[in-house]
Amino acid sequence: MARVMLVVAVVVEAVAGHAVALRGAGDATGGEAVGAEYKPLITPCSNCLGFNQCAETVERQKFFDHYYNRYKDLQQAYEQMYQQCGTGAINKRCLHKVYLSDTPTATLRECIYALGPDAVDSAVVCDTAQQKLPEVKDNVYRYHMYKWIIDQAAQFCQVIPYDCVNRIQTCGDTESIKACFTGCLTSYGVETPVIEMFEDHPSMKNA
């Protein structure tokens, strides 16, 4: 803990000075790319000229946590639909409702009860569930990784440039979300000891 506090104290001043220098170079939302490999920001920060970056990071934590749990629930709903579609128990009209819901399994349960079975369109339900499952599983993985990174970033929020926090989703198509994120930290001049504190997800350590 003493080492962490020392590193944080040393880096705060360096990152703050670097951020001031960059503020004049980009637009008010920080949308200008730090490096060619980074895409424009997905969303601007709520008050870029005077925001509390730790509070903003907590908001991003809530965002990733919500969507990680939603996609896990959506995966469970699609797996249920795929398992039961051959029986005709799943009404085709439930597909759209479930896909857009924030509570997919609850919505599926309510829809089945409200609309009843649909044996005629069982093949459509089976095909759709089978086609959507890989996409949903991919999103579960991505948001799990986003959450893993943001949970670590929140511990050092005073020295982590918020622009990097806000760019985490642009790392989703890269080979390593962690490497992409720490690359952003490096481009902002964050000290190596801080960067090295970010750990790989357990599932990646033996990959």
mmCIF file of C-alpha atoms in Angstrom:
data_model
loop_
_atom_site.group_PDB
_atom_site.id
_atom_site.type_symbol
_atom_site.label_atom_id
_atom_site.label_comp_id
_atom_site.label_asym_id
_atom_site.label_seq_id
_atom_site.Cartn_x
_atom_site.Cartn_y
_atom_site.Cartn_z
ATOM 1 C CA MET A 1 0.000 0.000 0.000
ATOM 2 C CA ALA A 2 2.879 2.364 0.818
ATOM 3 C CA ARG A 3 4.342 1.722 -2.631
ATOM 4 C CA VAL A 4 1.005 2.430 -4.308
ATOM 5 C CA MET A 5 0.575 5.727 -2.445
ATOM 6 C CA LEU A 6 4.124 6.804 -3.301
ATOM 7 C CA VAL A 7 3.607 6.035 -6.982
ATOM 8 C CA VAL A 8 0.278 7.867 -7.003
ATOM 9 C CA ALA A 9 1.800 10.915 -5.348
ATOM 10 C CA VAL A 10 4.665 11.048 -7.835
ATOM 11 C CA VAL A 11 2.516 10.541 -10.899
ATOM 12 C CA VAL A 12 -0.352 12.925 -10.047
ATOM 13 C CA GLU A 13 1.769 15.986 -10.705
ATOM 14 C CA ALA A 14 3.227 14.600 -13.939
ATOM 15 C CA VAL A 15 -0.147 13.552 -15.365
ATOM 16 C CA ALA A 16 -1.759 16.837 -14.384
ATOM 17 C CA GLY A 17 0.911 18.810 -16.213
ATOM 18 C CA HIS A 18 0.646 16.592 -19.273
ATOM 19 C CA ALA A 19 -3.140 16.951 -19.338
ATOM 20 C CA VAL A 20 -2.891 20.753 -19.241
ATOM 21 C CA ALA A 21 -0.515 20.682 -22.192
ATOM 22 C CA LEU A 22 -2.861 18.444 -24.180
ATOM 23 C CA ARG A 23 -6.016 20.395 -23.366
ATOM 24 C CA GLY A 24 -5.110 23.185 -25.735
ATOM 25 C CA ALA A 25 -4.265 20.791 -28.549
ATOM 26 C CA GLY A 26 -7.576 18.919 -28.732
ATOM 27 C CA ASP A 27 -11.187 19.965 -28.724
ATOM 28 C CA ALA A 28 -13.189 20.568 -25.538
ATOM 29 C CA THR A 29 -14.282 16.945 -25.321
ATOM 30 C CA GLY A 30 -10.808 15.469 -25.707
ATOM 31 C CA GLY A 31 -11.937 13.920 -28.987
ATOM 32 C CA GLU A 32 -8.629 14.338 -30.803
ATOM 33 C CA ALA A 33 -6.771 11.035 -30.910
ATOM 34 C CA VAL A 34 -3.708 10.760 -28.693
ATOM 35 C CA GLY A 35 -2.205 8.250 -31.087
ATOM 36 C CA ALA A 36 -3.161 6.989 -34.527
ATOM 37 C CA GLU A 37 -4.360 3.684 -33.083
ATOM 38 C CA TYR A 38 -7.091 5.320 -30.992
ATOM 39 C CA LYS A 39 -10.526 6.110 -32.348
ATOM 40 C CA PRO A 40 -12.589 9.218 -31.431
ATOM 41 C CA LEU A 41 -14.310 9.180 -28.070
ATOM 42 C CA ILE A 42 -17.559 7.250 -27.929
ATOM 43 C CA THR A 43 -19.124 9.793 -25.595
ATOM 44 C CA PRO A 44 -17.813 13.130 -24.281
ATOM 45 C CA CYS A 45 -17.222 13.518 -20.565
ATOM 46 C CA SER A 46 -19.941 15.358 -18.681
ATOM 47 C CA ASN A 47 -17.844 18.448 -17.930
ATOM 48 C CA CYS A 48 -14.467 18.194 -19.612
ATOM 49 C CA LEU A 49 -13.098 21.542 -18.482
ATOM 50 C CA GLY A 50 -13.554 20.925 -14.775
ATOM 51 C CA PHE A 51 -14.806 17.442 -13.998
ATOM 52 C CA ASN A 52 -14.103 15.057 -11.153
ATOM 53 C CA GLN A 53 -12.328 12.228 -12.970
ATOM 54 C CA CYS A 54 -12.755 9.794 -10.084
ATOM 55 C CA ALA A 55 -16.517 10.399 -10.047
ATOM 56 C CA GLU A 56 -16.610 10.052 -13.839
ATOM 57 C CA THR A 57 -14.674 6.784 -13.610
ATOM 58 C CA VAL A 58 -17.211 5.448 -11.107
ATOM 59 C CA GLU A 59 -19.972 6.316 -13.587
ATOM 60 C CA ARG A 60 -18.157 4.344 -16.277
ATOM 61 C CA GLN A 61 -17.880 1.441 -13.810
ATOM 62 C CA LYS A 62 -21.648 1.501 -13.374
ATOM 63 C CA PHE A 63 -22.112 1.609 -17.160
ATOM 64 C CA PHE A 64 -19.905 -1.435 -17.789
ATOM 65 C CA ASP A 65 -21.343 -3.326 -14.838
ATOM 66 C CA HIS A 66 -24.886 -2.756 -16.114
ATOM 67 C CA TYR A 67 -24.142 -3.944 -19.651
ATOM 68 C CA TYR A 68 -22.021 -6.880 -18.535
ATOM 69 C CA ASN A 69 -24.905 -8.145 -16.400
ATOM 70 C CA ARG A 70 -27.414 -7.401 -19.153
ATOM 71 C CA TYR A 71 -25.467 -9.365 -21.769
ATOM 72 C CA LYS A 72 -25.026 -12.279 -19.351
ATOM 73 C CA ASP A 73 -28.781 -12.283 -18.821
ATOM 74 C CA LEU A 74 -29.371 -11.998 -22.571
ATOM 75 C CA GLN A 75 -27.103 -14.993 -23.176
ATOM 76 C CA GLN A 76 -29.108 -16.995 -20.661
ATOM 77 C CA ALA A 77 -32.358 -15.967 -22.392
ATOM 78 C CA TYR A 78 -31.100 -16.976 -25.851
ATOM 79 C CA GLU A 79 -29.785 -20.272 -24.547
ATOM 80 C CA GLN A 80 -33.210 -20.962 -23.049
ATOM 81 C CA MET A 81 -34.922 -20.058 -26.321
ATOM 82 C CA TYR A 82 -32.583 -22.298 -28.289
ATOM 83 C CA GLN A 83 -33.131 -25.203 -25.914
ATOM 84 C CA GLN A 84 -36.939 -24.863 -25.993
ATOM 85 C CA CYS A 85 -37.571 -23.608 -29.538
ATOM 86 C CA GLY A 86 -38.168 -27.085 -30.940
ATOM 87 C CA THR A 87 -41.151 -27.549 -28.630
ATOM 88 C CA GLY A 88 -42.945 -24.490 -30.046
ATOM 89 C CA ALA A 89 -43.104 -22.968 -26.556
ATOM 90 C CA ILE A 90 -41.374 -19.701 -27.602
ATOM 91 C CA ASN A 91 -43.505 -17.181 -29.474
ATOM 92 C CA LYS A 92 -41.687 -15.527 -32.361
ATOM 93 C CA ARG A 93 -42.789 -12.083 -31.167
ATOM 94 C CA CYS A 94 -40.772 -12.603 -27.982
ATOM 95 C CA LEU A 95 -37.492 -12.471 -29.919
ATOM 96 C CA HIS A 96 -37.564 -8.708 -30.458
ATOM 97 C CA LYS A 97 -38.849 -7.975 -26.958
ATOM 98 C CA VAL A 98 -36.077 -10.004 -25.342
ATOM 99 C CA TYR A 99 -33.316 -8.501 -27.500
ATOM 100 C CA LEU A 100 -34.239 -4.930 -26.494
ATOM 101 C CA SER A 101 -34.935 -5.630 -22.839
ATOM 102 C CA ASP A 102 -32.733 -4.639 -19.908
ATOM 103 C CA THR A 103 -34.005 -7.761 -18.119
ATOM 104 C CA PRO A 104 -34.044 -10.394 -20.901
ATOM 105 C CA THR A 105 -34.840 -13.548 -18.916
ATOM 106 C CA ALA A 106 -37.672 -11.852 -17.018
ATOM 107 C CA THR A 107 -39.022 -10.414 -20.270
ATOM 108 C CA LEU A 108 -38.874 -13.841 -21.913
ATOM 109 C CA ARG A 109 -40.761 -15.411 -19.037
ATOM 110 C CA GLU A 110 -43.435 -12.688 -19.129
ATOM 111 C CA CYS A 111 -43.719 -12.871 -22.928
ATOM 112 C CA ILE A 112 -44.169 -16.644 -22.963
ATOM 113 C CA TYR A 113 -46.914 -16.285 -20.392
ATOM 114 C CA ALA A 114 -48.637 -13.389 -22.217
ATOM 115 C CA LEU A 115 -48.441 -14.623 -25.824
ATOM 116 C CA GLY A 116 -48.497 -18.394 -25.447
ATOM 117 C CA PRO A 117 -46.806 -20.963 -27.730
ATOM 118 C CA ASP A 118 -46.065 -20.539 -31.439
ATOM 119 C CA ALA A 119 -45.375 -23.919 -33.003
ATOM 120 C CA VAL A 120 -45.691 -22.586 -36.577
ATOM 121 C CA ASP A 121 -42.663 -20.301 -36.221
ATOM 122 C CA SER A 122 -40.499 -22.581 -34.074
ATOM 123 C CA ALA A 123 -37.873 -22.873 -36.834
ATOM 124 C CA VAL A 124 -37.540 -19.073 -36.972
ATOM 125 C CA VAL A 125 -37.015 -18.936 -33.211
ATOM 126 C CA CYS A 126 -34.397 -21.704 -33.376
ATOM 127 C CA ASP A 127 -32.505 -20.064 -36.253
ATOM 128 C CA THR A 128 -32.544 -16.612 -34.668
ATOM 129 C CA ALA A 129 -31.393 -17.841 -31.274
ATOM 130 C CA GLN A 130 -28.612 -19.884 -32.849
ATOM 131 C CA GLN A 131 -27.440 -16.930 -34.974
ATOM 132 C CA LYS A 132 -27.535 -14.418 -32.108
ATOM 133 C CA LEU A 133 -25.791 -16.508 -29.454
ATOM 134 C CA PRO A 134 -22.208 -16.015 -30.778
ATOM 135 C CA GLU A 135 -22.724 -12.239 -30.930
ATOM 136 C CA VAL A 136 -24.146 -12.141 -27.410
ATOM 137 C CA LYS A 137 -21.362 -14.339 -26.010
ATOM 138 C CA ASP A 138 -18.805 -12.033 -27.624
ATOM 139 C CA ASN A 139 -20.402 -9.037 -25.921
ATOM 140 C CA VAL A 140 -20.364 -10.875 -22.577
ATOM 141 C CA TYR A 141 -16.628 -11.427 -23.023
ATOM 142 C CA ARG A 142 -15.954 -7.827 -24.096
ATOM 143 C CA TYR A 143 -17.868 -6.241 -21.249
ATOM 144 C CA HIS A 144 -16.290 -8.635 -18.781
ATOM 145 C CA MET A 145 -12.879 -7.386 -19.961
ATOM 146 C CA TYR A 146 -13.984 -3.723 -19.935
ATOM 147 C CA LYS A 147 -15.203 -4.228 -16.375
ATOM 148 C CA TRP A 148 -11.943 -5.914 -15.376
ATOM 149 C CA ILE A 149 -9.936 -2.910 -16.630
ATOM 150 C CA ILE A 150 -12.240 -0.196 -15.257
ATOM 151 C CA ASP A 151 -12.341 -1.821 -11.815
ATOM 152 C CA GLN A 152 -8.551 -1.586 -11.691
ATOM 153 C CA ALA A 153 -8.471 1.945 -13.128
ATOM 154 C CA ALA A 154 -10.865 3.124 -10.414
ATOM 155 C CA GLN A 155 -8.258 2.258 -7.781
ATOM 156 C CA PHE A 156 -5.832 4.761 -9.318
ATOM 157 C CA CYS A 157 -8.375 7.217 -10.727
ATOM 158 C CA GLN A 158 -6.410 10.294 -9.647
ATOM 159 C CA VAL A 159 -3.511 9.425 -11.942
ATOM 160 C CA ILE A 160 -5.335 7.660 -14.791
ATOM 161 C CA PRO A 161 -6.208 10.054 -17.653
ATOM 162 C CA TYR A 162 -9.982 10.017 -18.030
ATOM 163 C CA ASP A 163 -9.576 10.071 -21.801
ATOM 164 C CA CYS A 164 -8.117 6.543 -21.555
ATOM 165 C CA VAL A 165 -11.009 5.459 -19.311
ATOM 166 C CA ASN A 166 -13.484 6.816 -21.843
ATOM 167 C CA ARG A 167 -11.710 5.019 -24.703
ATOM 168 C CA ILE A 168 -11.823 1.513 -23.235
ATOM 169 C CA GLN A 169 -14.549 0.407 -25.650
ATOM 170 C CA THR A 170 -12.409 1.385 -28.647
ATOM 171 C CA CYS A 171 -10.068 -1.421 -27.544
ATOM 172 C CA GLY A 172 -12.794 -4.036 -27.998
ATOM 173 C CA ASP A 173 -11.596 -5.189 -31.429
ATOM 174 C CA THR A 174 -7.923 -5.386 -30.483
ATOM 175 C CA GLU A 175 -5.995 -8.543 -29.647
ATOM 176 C CA SER A 176 -5.573 -7.442 -26.025
ATOM 177 C CA ILE A 177 -7.928 -4.936 -24.392
ATOM 178 C CA LYS A 178 -5.477 -4.538 -21.525
ATOM 179 C CA ALA A 179 -2.527 -3.850 -23.847
ATOM 180 C CA CYS A 180 -4.604 -1.330 -25.792
ATOM 181 C CA PHE A 181 -5.621 0.463 -22.593
ATOM 182 C CA THR A 182 -2.107 0.549 -21.132
ATOM 183 C CA GLY A 183 -0.886 1.806 -24.514
ATOM 184 C CA CYS A 184 -3.151 4.811 -24.032
ATOM 185 C CA LEU A 185 -1.677 5.341 -20.547
ATOM 186 C CA THR A 186 1.817 5.249 -22.024
ATOM 187 C CA SER A 187 0.907 7.833 -24.658
ATOM 188 C CA TYR A 188 -0.198 10.146 -21.839
ATOM 189 C CA GLY A 189 3.090 9.704 -19.990
ATOM 190 C CA VAL A 190 1.738 7.674 -17.075
ATOM 191 C CA GLU A 191 4.658 6.242 -15.103
ATOM 192 C CA THR A 192 5.639 2.605 -15.686
ATOM 193 C CA PRO A 193 5.036 1.472 -12.051
ATOM 194 C CA VAL A 194 1.363 2.478 -12.361
ATOM 195 C CA ILE A 195 0.973 0.748 -15.721
ATOM 196 C CA GLU A 196 2.546 -2.431 -14.360
ATOM 197 C CA MET A 197 -0.080 -2.580 -11.612
ATOM 198 C CA PHE A 198 -2.718 -3.459 -14.225
ATOM 199 C CA GLU A 199 -3.086 -7.229 -14.258
ATOM 200 C CA ASP A 200 -4.203 -9.539 -17.026
ATOM 201 C CA HIS A 201 -7.558 -11.163 -16.554
ATOM 202 C CA PRO A 202 -7.135 -14.653 -14.995
ATOM 203 C CA SER A 203 -8.525 -16.250 -18.173
ATOM 204 C CA MET A 204 -5.685 -14.696 -20.202
ATOM 205 C CA LYS A 205 -2.727 -15.650 -18.001
ATOM 206 C CA ASN A 206 -2.373 -19.141 -19.410
ATOM 207 C CA ALA A 207 -3.388 -18.251 -22.948
#
